[in-house]
XYZ file of C-alpha atoms in Angstrom:
712
model
C 19.676 -16.092 -25.362
C 16.101 -17.641 -24.500
C 15.036 -21.035 -22.458
C 12.400 -23.528 -22.447
C 11.129 -25.497 -19.887
C 10.500 -29.021 -21.058
C 9.132 -30.541 -19.143
C 9.549 -28.827 -16.001
C 13.246 -27.394 -16.517
C 14.635 -25.028 -17.833
C 16.444 -24.948 -21.184
C 18.665 -22.138 -22.451
C 18.548 -22.029 -26.324
C 21.126 -19.637 -27.588
C 19.756 -17.343 -29.612
C 22.567 -14.747 -30.790
C 26.323 -15.990 -28.833
C 28.541 -14.878 -27.299
C 26.499 -11.736 -25.046
C 27.737 -10.779 -21.705
C 24.418 -10.442 -20.602
C 21.303 -12.346 -21.961
C 18.560 -9.599 -21.652
C 15.822 -12.338 -20.592
C 14.906 -16.182 -20.467
C 10.967 -17.075 -21.216
C 9.641 -20.020 -19.077
C 7.526 -21.985 -20.606
C 5.073 -24.243 -18.345
C 3.799 -27.117 -19.769
C 0.573 -27.835 -21.906
C -2.533 -28.248 -19.990
C -4.807 -31.411 -20.527
C -7.840 -28.785 -21.566
C -5.901 -27.632 -24.569
C -4.992 -24.550 -23.120
C -2.369 -21.877 -24.200
C 0.371 -21.810 -21.559
C 1.790 -18.927 -19.633
C 5.134 -17.379 -19.958
C 6.975 -15.803 -17.459
C 9.747 -13.643 -17.652
C 13.288 -14.241 -15.675
C 16.392 -12.598 -16.164
C 19.047 -15.103 -17.208
C 23.575 -13.999 -16.844
C 25.985 -15.287 -19.279
C 27.391 -17.364 -15.881
C 24.238 -19.171 -15.540
C 25.043 -21.216 -19.263
C 26.609 -23.881 -19.175
C 29.113 -24.441 -22.553
C 30.173 -28.378 -22.115
C 29.599 -30.330 -24.658
C 27.934 -33.797 -23.510
C 30.395 -36.627 -23.692
C 27.581 -39.001 -25.994
C 25.262 -37.497 -27.902
C 21.148 -38.444 -27.088
C 19.858 -41.829 -27.631
C 17.818 -41.038 -30.903
C 18.630 -36.853 -31.644
C 15.070 -36.188 -30.777
C 14.305 -36.479 -26.908
C 16.410 -34.675 -24.348
C 17.238 -36.208 -21.051
C 15.306 -35.819 -17.959
C 17.413 -32.910 -16.144
C 17.685 -32.726 -12.705
C 19.333 -30.144 -10.606
C 21.490 -26.948 -11.057
C 24.198 -26.580 -13.279
C 27.238 -26.524 -11.675
C 30.993 -25.165 -13.349
C 33.989 -27.334 -12.718
C 36.878 -25.683 -10.364
C 39.578 -27.789 -12.227
C 39.951 -25.763 -15.123
C 43.971 -25.579 -16.029
C 45.436 -22.056 -15.614
C 47.689 -20.979 -18.205
C 51.330 -19.413 -16.431
C 50.831 -15.636 -17.278
C 54.850 -15.336 -17.553
C 55.693 -17.232 -21.105
C 57.762 -20.109 -20.353
C 60.845 -18.249 -22.361
C 61.025 -15.277 -20.526
C 60.544 -17.336 -17.073
C 62.793 -16.616 -14.242
C 64.641 -20.224 -14.747
C 64.675 -19.672 -18.657
C 67.185 -16.306 -18.532
C 69.203 -17.892 -16.272
C 69.468 -20.964 -18.533
C 70.092 -18.159 -21.158
C 72.464 -16.173 -19.381
C 74.845 -18.507 -18.847
C 74.745 -20.361 -21.983
C 75.953 -16.334 -23.249
C 78.544 -17.021 -20.595
C 79.891 -20.299 -21.511
C 80.144 -19.181 -24.909
C 81.944 -15.956 -24.628
C 84.617 -17.389 -22.239
C 84.481 -21.133 -25.071
C 84.981 -18.534 -27.625
C 87.893 -16.737 -26.641
C 89.905 -19.396 -24.899
C 89.866 -20.576 -28.670
C 90.319 -17.460 -30.304
C 93.894 -18.751 -31.457
C 93.046 -21.749 -32.971
C 90.403 -19.561 -34.603
C 92.773 -17.249 -36.141
C 95.122 -19.823 -37.186
C 92.400 -21.852 -38.871
C 91.349 -18.498 -40.741
C 94.983 -18.045 -42.217
C 95.358 -22.028 -43.932
C 91.707 -21.536 -45.246
C 92.106 -18.163 -46.994
C 95.545 -19.725 -48.698
C 93.481 -22.698 -49.726
C 90.359 -20.374 -50.445
C 92.933 -17.789 -52.938
C 94.227 -21.294 -55.003
C 90.942 -22.365 -54.699
C 89.542 -19.027 -56.357
C 92.587 -19.346 -59.099
C 91.749 -22.866 -60.105
C 88.006 -21.669 -60.416
C 89.221 -18.391 -62.504
C 91.617 -20.735 -65.107
C 88.805 -23.449 -65.356
C 86.642 -20.420 -66.328
C 89.367 -18.644 -68.742
C 89.409 -22.000 -70.654
C 85.869 -22.555 -71.395
C 86.633 -26.305 -69.571
C 82.541 -26.873 -69.414
C 83.031 -27.269 -73.265
C 85.140 -30.553 -73.496
C 82.995 -32.947 -73.037
C 81.179 -31.668 -76.174
C 84.453 -31.631 -78.157
C 84.659 -35.002 -76.964
C 81.673 -36.509 -78.279
C 81.442 -34.315 -81.393
C 85.004 -36.087 -82.383
C 83.695 -39.462 -81.294
C 80.723 -39.478 -83.687
C 83.229 -37.968 -86.395
C 80.660 -34.618 -86.441
C 83.740 -32.416 -87.987
C 81.764 -29.600 -89.035
C 80.614 -29.434 -85.227
C 83.602 -29.850 -83.690
C 85.054 -27.335 -85.631
C 81.806 -24.872 -84.565
C 82.462 -25.800 -80.989
C 86.179 -25.003 -81.047
C 85.808 -21.683 -82.936
C 83.157 -20.244 -80.511
C 85.852 -21.647 -77.760
C 88.583 -19.902 -78.928
C 86.918 -17.023 -79.437
C 84.879 -16.826 -75.139
C 88.571 -17.560 -74.312
C 89.643 -14.179 -76.239
C 86.513 -12.150 -74.420
C 87.743 -14.080 -70.935
C 91.289 -13.639 -71.242
C 91.224 -9.992 -71.418
C 88.075 -9.813 -68.480
C 90.322 -12.176 -66.124
C 93.633 -9.945 -66.841
C 91.944 -6.783 -65.935
C 90.227 -8.063 -63.113
C 93.437 -9.641 -61.456
C 95.553 -5.618 -62.749
C 92.537 -3.415 -61.208
C 93.365 -6.430 -57.443
C 96.493 -5.851 -57.804
C 96.463 -2.003 -58.201
C 94.235 -2.242 -55.659
C 95.756 -3.396 -52.981
C 99.515 -1.110 -54.053
C 97.419 1.382 -53.730
C 96.088 0.989 -50.037
C 99.254 -0.543 -49.153
C 101.169 2.478 -49.964
C 98.704 5.528 -48.798
C 96.319 3.842 -46.447
C 97.595 3.471 -42.669
C 98.116 0.230 -41.096
C 94.341 -0.372 -39.883
C 93.201 0.250 -43.514
C 95.234 -2.748 -44.266
C 93.983 -4.604 -41.340
C 90.152 -3.551 -42.065
C 90.736 -5.062 -45.323
C 92.018 -8.363 -43.981
C 89.087 -8.285 -41.903
C 86.468 -8.061 -44.141
C 88.770 -10.600 -47.303
C 90.067 -12.792 -44.890
C 87.042 -14.692 -43.666
C 85.656 -14.280 -46.672
C 88.546 -16.411 -48.556
C 88.876 -18.784 -45.178
C 85.003 -19.632 -45.614
C 85.312 -20.046 -49.707
C 88.774 -22.351 -49.037
C 87.184 -24.328 -46.019
C 86.992 -28.200 -46.945
C 83.121 -29.146 -47.182
C 81.931 -29.605 -43.682
C 84.122 -28.524 -41.915
C 83.832 -25.650 -39.756
C 86.131 -22.401 -38.592
C 84.194 -21.081 -35.320
C 83.495 -24.901 -33.836
C 79.924 -24.174 -31.664
C 80.579 -23.617 -27.673
C 76.894 -25.760 -27.197
C 75.355 -28.965 -29.385
C 71.678 -29.040 -29.679
C 71.050 -32.728 -29.179
C 68.534 -34.576 -32.190
C 65.251 -36.324 -30.771
C 62.734 -37.823 -33.091
C 59.872 -35.831 -33.332
C 56.307 -37.089 -32.185
C 53.413 -36.507 -33.773
C 49.611 -38.032 -32.980
C 49.750 -39.878 -36.261
C 52.836 -41.139 -34.994
C 51.150 -42.168 -31.276
C 48.157 -43.982 -32.759
C 50.906 -46.229 -34.555
C 52.561 -47.218 -31.397
C 49.252 -47.904 -29.720
C 48.177 -49.669 -32.699
C 50.962 -52.123 -32.850
C 51.203 -52.801 -30.100
C 47.449 -54.087 -30.095
C 45.516 -51.670 -27.692
C 43.296 -50.983 -31.165
C 42.174 -50.880 -34.056
C 41.738 -48.364 -37.058
C 38.987 -49.496 -38.503
C 36.687 -51.847 -35.837
C 33.775 -49.407 -34.418
C 34.400 -48.540 -30.850
C 38.091 -49.667 -30.975
C 40.216 -46.266 -32.070
C 42.326 -44.721 -29.817
C 41.479 -41.388 -29.338
C 43.204 -38.246 -27.741
C 41.824 -36.571 -24.362
C 44.515 -33.216 -25.449
C 46.459 -31.992 -28.149
C 50.050 -33.215 -28.617
C 52.266 -30.267 -27.192
C 55.047 -29.589 -25.695
C 56.132 -30.249 -22.434
C 59.890 -29.661 -20.760
C 62.277 -31.982 -22.988
C 59.635 -34.345 -24.261
C 56.507 -34.475 -25.702
C 52.986 -34.702 -23.833
C 49.508 -36.181 -24.565
C 46.463 -37.552 -23.417
C 45.392 -40.891 -24.587
C 42.080 -42.267 -24.598
C 41.571 -46.606 -24.822
C 39.239 -47.652 -26.292
C 36.173 -49.226 -24.697
C 37.337 -51.552 -21.807
C 41.242 -50.604 -22.237
C 42.928 -49.264 -18.956
C 46.374 -47.806 -18.212
C 47.230 -51.019 -17.865
C 47.353 -52.523 -20.206
C 49.600 -49.991 -21.485
C 51.893 -50.583 -18.937
C 51.961 -53.996 -20.100
C 52.541 -52.898 -24.016
C 55.120 -50.989 -23.009
C 57.356 -52.209 -24.913
C 55.484 -52.632 -27.884
C 54.442 -48.398 -27.899
C 58.094 -47.871 -27.023
C 58.683 -49.709 -30.447
C 55.995 -47.838 -32.363
C 57.235 -44.632 -31.344
C 60.753 -45.779 -32.815
C 62.116 -44.869 -28.699
C 64.048 -46.958 -26.028
C 61.855 -48.115 -23.339
C 63.315 -45.710 -20.709
C 61.859 -42.595 -22.369
C 57.796 -43.909 -22.428
C 56.461 -42.768 -19.160
C 52.859 -43.087 -18.018
C 50.456 -41.086 -15.705
C 46.739 -42.207 -14.740
C 44.185 -39.609 -15.011
C 42.102 -39.107 -12.225
C 38.810 -38.323 -14.479
C 38.790 -41.533 -15.953
C 39.941 -45.720 -15.907
C 40.819 -44.974 -20.442
C 42.832 -42.124 -20.487
C 45.778 -41.431 -19.057
C 48.820 -39.327 -20.048
C 51.516 -40.233 -21.981
C 54.942 -38.580 -22.099
C 57.973 -39.142 -24.178
C 61.580 -38.191 -23.321
C 63.765 -36.195 -27.025
C 66.193 -38.558 -24.912
C 66.797 -40.927 -22.628
C 66.030 -38.684 -19.340
C 67.389 -41.367 -17.036
C 71.148 -41.607 -17.790
C 72.009 -38.437 -17.631
C 73.476 -37.720 -13.588
C 72.288 -34.650 -11.668
C 75.879 -33.852 -10.069
C 76.123 -33.040 -6.344
C 74.008 -32.811 -3.479
C 73.373 -28.797 -2.525
C 73.933 -30.308 0.996
C 77.759 -30.211 0.551
C 77.379 -25.955 1.363
C 77.370 -27.538 4.912
C 74.835 -25.054 5.974
C 72.027 -25.968 8.599
C 68.509 -27.368 7.131
C 65.389 -27.914 8.963
C 63.945 -31.087 9.029
C 60.424 -29.194 8.808
C 61.436 -28.395 5.487
C 61.158 -31.249 2.348
C 64.938 -33.201 1.653
C 65.300 -32.351 -2.284
C 66.982 -35.528 -3.446
C 67.475 -35.158 -7.038
C 65.714 -33.984 -10.036
C 62.730 -35.521 -12.198
C 62.275 -36.912 -15.732
C 61.393 -33.114 -16.807
C 64.162 -31.598 -14.793
C 62.197 -30.077 -11.866
C 63.700 -31.104 -8.965
C 62.001 -33.731 -6.381
C 62.056 -33.128 -2.747
C 60.931 -35.119 0.308
C 59.306 -34.682 3.870
C 60.202 -36.772 6.192
C 58.314 -35.116 9.167
C 55.873 -37.340 10.150
C 56.568 -40.661 7.094
C 58.431 -43.601 6.988
C 60.521 -44.052 3.986
C 60.756 -47.330 2.382
C 64.126 -47.888 0.165
C 64.824 -50.721 -1.763
C 67.157 -51.941 -4.457
C 69.017 -54.896 -5.836
C 72.679 -54.722 -4.410
C 75.181 -52.344 -6.137
C 72.219 -49.805 -7.474
C 72.812 -46.983 -4.832
C 70.483 -47.834 -2.212
C 72.986 -47.107 0.455
C 74.011 -43.659 -1.002
C 69.944 -42.595 -0.926
C 69.668 -43.016 2.015
C 72.939 -42.163 3.471
C 71.673 -38.542 1.297
C 68.403 -38.234 3.664
C 70.546 -39.064 6.895
C 73.069 -36.037 5.939
C 69.590 -34.012 5.472
C 68.666 -34.424 8.825
C 72.115 -34.995 10.409
C 72.338 -31.110 9.163
C 69.374 -30.572 11.106
C 71.365 -30.350 15.069
C 67.985 -30.575 16.389
C 67.095 -33.860 15.117
C 67.823 -37.168 17.024
C 69.896 -39.418 14.130
C 69.959 -42.910 15.456
C 71.888 -44.772 12.689
C 72.043 -48.555 12.578
C 73.921 -50.645 9.411
C 73.474 -54.476 9.121
C 76.054 -55.342 6.986
C 78.611 -52.454 8.355
C 80.105 -51.483 5.076
C 82.243 -48.385 5.605
C 79.429 -45.917 3.686
C 77.852 -44.986 8.013
C 80.892 -45.054 9.730
C 81.240 -41.553 10.083
C 77.828 -41.102 11.654
C 79.851 -41.927 14.611
C 80.424 -38.150 14.960
C 76.690 -37.310 14.991
C 74.499 -40.469 16.015
C 72.764 -40.297 19.580
C 73.437 -44.139 18.843
C 74.264 -46.872 16.189
C 76.043 -50.398 14.996
C 77.641 -51.622 12.567
C 77.684 -54.737 11.251
C 76.542 -57.844 13.802
C 79.353 -59.340 15.227
C 80.691 -57.858 18.567
C 82.420 -54.415 18.603
C 84.104 -51.851 21.608
C 80.640 -50.506 21.869
C 78.906 -53.684 21.985
C 77.183 -56.123 20.654
C 75.215 -54.875 18.173
C 72.402 -56.581 18.158
C 71.783 -55.840 21.811
C 72.665 -52.202 21.183
C 69.883 -52.258 18.275
C 67.373 -54.096 21.244
C 68.155 -51.205 23.839
C 67.573 -48.267 21.412
C 64.456 -49.685 20.051
C 63.132 -50.306 23.777
C 64.339 -47.048 24.627
C 62.950 -45.489 21.622
C 59.584 -47.306 22.584
C 59.541 -45.455 25.797
C 59.746 -42.238 24.568
C 57.149 -42.001 21.773
C 54.908 -43.540 24.898
C 56.292 -40.906 26.767
C 55.745 -38.492 24.365
C 52.224 -38.797 23.905
C 51.376 -38.709 27.567
C 52.704 -35.453 27.942
C 51.622 -34.020 25.100
C 48.053 -34.798 25.491
C 49.051 -32.784 29.136
C 49.940 -29.606 27.400
C 48.190 -26.410 27.222
C 45.699 -26.412 23.798
C 47.233 -23.087 23.493
C 51.111 -24.762 23.342
C 50.472 -27.593 21.763
C 47.157 -27.352 19.210
C 45.517 -30.778 19.020
C 48.172 -32.638 20.603
C 50.828 -32.428 17.730
C 54.058 -32.134 18.099
C 54.974 -28.750 16.785
C 58.734 -27.111 15.689
C 58.326 -24.537 18.475
C 58.396 -27.937 21.055
C 60.702 -30.220 19.679
C 63.464 -27.350 19.342
C 62.692 -25.976 22.758
C 65.024 -27.885 25.510
C 62.579 -28.059 28.295
C 60.171 -30.534 26.024
C 63.074 -32.951 25.578
C 60.846 -33.739 22.736
C 63.420 -33.321 19.485
C 62.907 -34.975 16.329
C 63.881 -38.630 15.997
C 65.184 -40.037 13.019
C 65.927 -43.607 12.694
C 68.099 -45.416 9.956
C 68.008 -48.605 9.093
C 70.340 -49.835 6.199
C 69.501 -53.910 5.394
C 67.162 -53.789 7.628
C 66.417 -57.459 6.815
C 69.017 -59.149 8.581
C 67.625 -57.973 12.375
C 64.595 -60.293 11.203
C 66.614 -63.349 11.005
C 69.330 -63.276 14.344
C 66.791 -66.460 15.728
C 65.338 -65.222 19.491
C 66.602 -62.029 20.012
C 64.484 -60.853 16.350
C 61.121 -61.752 18.444
C 61.540 -58.666 20.194
C 63.467 -56.120 17.394
C 60.619 -56.957 15.161
C 57.564 -56.569 17.469
C 59.444 -53.263 18.287
C 60.205 -52.267 14.552
C 56.257 -52.684 13.991
C 55.628 -50.681 17.047
C 57.136 -47.763 15.983
C 56.495 -47.498 12.625
C 52.859 -47.668 13.268
C 52.854 -45.466 16.419
C 55.883 -43.648 16.209
C 56.064 -41.130 13.770
C 52.843 -39.349 14.609
C 54.853 -38.257 17.741
C 58.081 -36.921 15.606
C 60.209 -40.059 15.093
C 60.323 -41.079 11.797
C 62.134 -44.409 10.355
C 64.189 -44.397 6.854
C 64.917 -47.889 5.860
C 66.768 -49.257 3.178
C 66.735 -53.244 1.756
C 67.979 -55.572 -0.694
C 65.097 -58.146 0.069
C 61.842 -56.649 0.605
C 60.286 -60.371 0.307
C 59.697 -62.494 3.918
C 61.957 -63.155 6.122
C 62.348 -65.406 9.331
C 59.100 -68.326 9.393
C 56.292 -67.946 11.810
C 55.310 -64.712 13.760
C 59.343 -62.987 12.648
C 58.080 -63.456 9.237
C 54.256 -62.129 9.401
C 56.323 -58.589 11.374
C 58.426 -58.345 8.620
C 55.721 -58.484 5.968
C 53.709 -56.044 8.585
C 57.166 -53.628 8.625
C 57.742 -53.244 5.155
C 54.033 -53.046 3.898
C 52.929 -49.957 6.588
C 56.144 -47.354 5.044
C 53.982 -44.740 3.757
C 56.667 -43.313 1.257
C 58.586 -45.456 -1.083
C 61.368 -45.154 -3.086
C 62.262 -48.383 -5.351
C 65.818 -48.472 -7.441
C 66.374 -51.114 -9.682
C 65.042 -54.597 -8.570
C 64.537 -58.202 -10.544
C 60.870 -57.807 -11.448
C 57.892 -56.683 -11.419
C 56.871 -58.223 -8.425
C 60.063 -57.495 -6.147
C 59.363 -53.963 -7.680
C 55.877 -53.766 -6.055
C 56.617 -55.336 -2.434
C 59.146 -52.039 -2.702
C 57.093 -49.590 -3.648
C 53.225 -51.122 -2.557
C 50.332 -52.923 -3.853
C 49.420 -51.992 -7.324
C 52.124 -50.190 -8.587
C 52.719 -52.057 -11.218
C 48.838 -51.465 -12.376
C 49.811 -47.555 -12.187
C 52.395 -47.902 -14.078
C 55.739 -48.423 -12.019
C 58.075 -50.745 -12.383
C 61.548 -50.540 -10.694
C 62.322 -54.025 -12.764
C 62.856 -51.596 -16.399
C 65.219 -49.028 -14.954
C 68.851 -49.930 -16.917
C 71.684 -51.294 -15.014
C 74.001 -48.073 -15.883
C 71.498 -46.430 -13.578
C 72.961 -45.395 -10.788
C 70.663 -44.237 -7.858
C 67.809 -44.129 -10.464
C 64.614 -44.625 -8.953
C 60.623 -44.521 -8.753
C 59.426 -41.995 -5.506
C 56.089 -43.415 -4.806
C 53.407 -42.145 -2.004
C 55.273 -38.580 -1.104
C 52.540 -36.624 -3.747
C 49.603 -37.394 -6.089
C 52.547 -37.559 -8.415
C 55.151 -41.035 -8.422
C 58.232 -39.231 -10.317
C 61.501 -41.189 -11.784
C 63.800 -39.976 -9.557
C 67.528 -39.115 -10.420
C 69.346 -39.000 -7.071
C 72.100 -35.717 -6.269
C 75.502 -37.934 -5.559
C 77.076 -37.604 -2.201
C 80.608 -40.182 -2.029
C 81.986 -40.982 0.954
C 84.235 -38.427 0.993
C 81.283 -35.927 0.450
C 79.993 -37.458 3.479
C 82.806 -36.728 6.195
C 83.225 -33.400 5.273
C 78.955 -32.619 5.759
C 78.956 -35.147 8.603
C 82.092 -32.658 10.167
C 80.010 -29.740 9.770
C 77.204 -31.098 11.099
C 78.710 -32.207 14.518
C 80.007 -28.443 14.842
C 76.264 -27.292 14.471
C 75.616 -29.711 16.970
C 78.271 -28.708 19.189
C 77.119 -24.896 18.415
C 73.468 -25.735 19.406
C 74.747 -28.386 22.472
C 72.751 -30.930 21.153
C 75.792 -33.403 20.834
C 74.568 -36.412 22.826
C 74.110 -39.982 23.255
C 77.059 -41.793 22.020
C 78.350 -39.313 19.871
C 79.104 -37.130 23.020
C 80.456 -40.569 24.619
C 78.738 -41.720 26.317
C 77.534 -45.283 27.165
C 74.996 -47.634 25.078
C 71.295 -46.349 25.640
C 69.793 -48.605 28.411
C 66.017 -49.172 28.083
C 63.336 -48.050 30.369
C 61.295 -51.553 31.131
C 58.463 -51.678 31.886
C 56.891 -55.068 33.500
C 53.718 -54.289 32.088
C 54.826 -53.918 28.701
C 56.748 -57.304 29.201
C 53.265 -58.625 30.381
C 51.180 -57.560 27.609
C 54.086 -59.392 25.406
C 53.794 -62.497 26.873
C 49.981 -62.217 26.891
C 49.712 -61.861 22.980
C 46.327 -61.629 22.966
C 45.516 -63.669 25.511
C 42.780 -62.908 28.053
C 44.760 -63.693 30.987
C 47.007 -66.054 33.122
C 48.154 -67.548 36.269
C 50.935 -66.163 37.851
C 53.650 -69.381 37.915
C 53.341 -69.809 34.099
C 53.464 -65.935 33.742
C 56.316 -65.896 35.932
C 58.252 -68.483 33.579
C 57.586 -67.059 30.059
C 59.174 -63.544 31.513
C 62.296 -66.049 33.075
C 62.619 -67.117 30.101
C 62.046 -64.922 27.604
C 64.368 -62.173 29.364
C 66.403 -63.952 31.384
C 68.792 -60.764 32.460
C 66.030 -58.876 33.160
C 63.735 -61.658 35.542
C 66.631 -63.964 37.061
C 65.054 -64.604 40.233
C 60.899 -63.694 39.293
C 58.876 -66.160 40.713
C 54.534 -66.112 41.567
C 54.709 -63.856 44.903
C 57.122 -61.531 43.024
C 55.353 -60.982 40.143
C 52.127 -60.720 41.905
C 53.491 -58.052 44.179
C 55.042 -56.021 41.537
C 51.826 -55.969 39.312
C 49.835 -55.086 42.624
C 52.239 -52.358 42.950
C 51.266 -50.793 39.564
C 47.286 -51.434 40.075
C 47.216 -54.595 38.345
C 45.100 -57.201 40.569
C 45.515 -60.331 41.517
C 42.243 -61.882 40.082
C 40.898 -66.006 39.272
C 42.060 -66.548 35.827
C 40.310 -69.786 34.014
C 42.582 -71.236 31.459
C 41.790 -74.005 29.912
C 39.512 -75.134 32.177
C 41.950 -74.473 35.117
C 41.123 -71.239 37.404
C 44.306 -70.058 39.359
C 44.902 -66.589 40.810
C 46.584 -64.791 38.095
C 45.885 -60.636 36.020
C 44.196 -60.528 33.139
C 44.956 -58.237 29.992
C 42.779 -55.975 30.113
C 43.755 -55.001 33.527
C 47.625 -54.347 31.924
C 46.097 -52.777 29.447
C 44.527 -50.272 32.185
C 46.644 -50.064 34.249
C 49.359 -48.866 31.134
C 46.562 -46.618 30.285
C 46.623 -44.612 33.192
């Protein structure tokens, strides 16, 4: 190994490769202007300093080397192949063991059927064998030749064939008679001179052979315990044909060929390859041509999956499933074990298209679930709520605007709940919901204040920890607010203004304090008008994690999954109607898998919630309405209400401020006037100062003073 310096830059030259350690590198300086020969310097050169990567593009003319700047940097994105082969992994061994147990059990249960079939087929085999021997003895294969000779009138040929046939039948007759006699003698001797186990052994050998010979064409004596599904083999040529048929390139035009960034390989129950599109084409173009690509691959659209490649816009990973992976249900939820869960650990949601378990961490995150009606939206939201219910240290609030039976049993564990919009024994659901939101908001603000005052040894970085959340002294348990059909809360008239403002506040601020929101809706588009419509959009767009089941169009899908989802190949409108509980999960990890969720029906939910209530009773964490307490009363803060009335205005006079508070919250401030509102504000360190509004100066309060008082 040696290197030369071209234009002052070291370029290694391979003399003999590969070597573990090269001896030296000769550094040659540039030739001087006076023609003096350059000097040389020997410098040690190690093998690990050599860069073996090939350039992506060729040099401009093949003669000049480009200017090199800086050091050689080795990449850190190498793919580490597994040490243990796939067939020897724990999952594979468990699969083979389960398959062997299943096959043994099935064949044992069906053994009488196999025996009866063997006996019937063996008798048929005896007659079939006898017929074949007689056919052989009579030389029936010669019959067509004699018929042709007779038809042609060739008597000499006919007599010759007849004589040959007669002689052959005589010889074959003696052979057949001898074999039948020998066989009969052998059976008689076996019957007379051997014990029963000799006859049994002969039967074990002879009957299966006779049964196999006598079985009808295509029939089986022993049916298989498992059936291996057939699938179409995807090759590189098939992929190229599909992409060219979709108009994503041209095989004969320069710079328009489709290439590959990896070899075609098996990946689970499918085939995977990195596809390199022509210049100017990207993943979005492939997504728009997904139907054409599926047709070119001769598979269904639901078997084709794309994933963005982080290294280039031209590259994307194509995965083609052997069969429709979304049509197979994954079964009941593992939560039916009714064991205690931990909200600080991810919740099992279901299996992705490759059969891998998908988990979702609910801490610090809010989850939006959107879909058409009757596509499993409520089941998915309830699955997450059941996981939270089995953690006795989680305070759960459940509000179902549609009032269906799906959520009724959560009254066993929920700190607050309301079902439907009509009055109930607990009160008016919108008022219960509003009171809960105000209580949660006050709790969130109090948490941030107390967390900031805790010792850093107890509360590092001022964040909620598992120990603090589970310690009853701090009174800061993890809280999860579950909302089904939340769009209804934005369309209730005047009360929706307060509800909308509180929901947006909680979604933006509460997760950091250990309060998560799980919301489900069938109408992710605009609700209400004016400020409420704006707040609905803000509420919808601030969810960190999105789960979209089947929707009506790609536009609605993007509202659920978030902006840019369609350009990444994520479109829930292509999910088939028969896919119940199947959706795309976006935002939880770098990948966006298509998930087949676990099932928990009404009876399963009741069983889980009964166990969850018992866990909470033992832990002493059952609280609120589940314990029989009244509807939570909000912690009223007049400063918060004044800030809401000001709504960004720099200040307001006392008289119009009192009037606005009375009109907006008549139950809180029925007798509020200029003097009382001024006095209450001064008590809370908000001074009464001259405020100029629309050219008129009167006594009032300023927004910055209110916000400063709230912070203090």
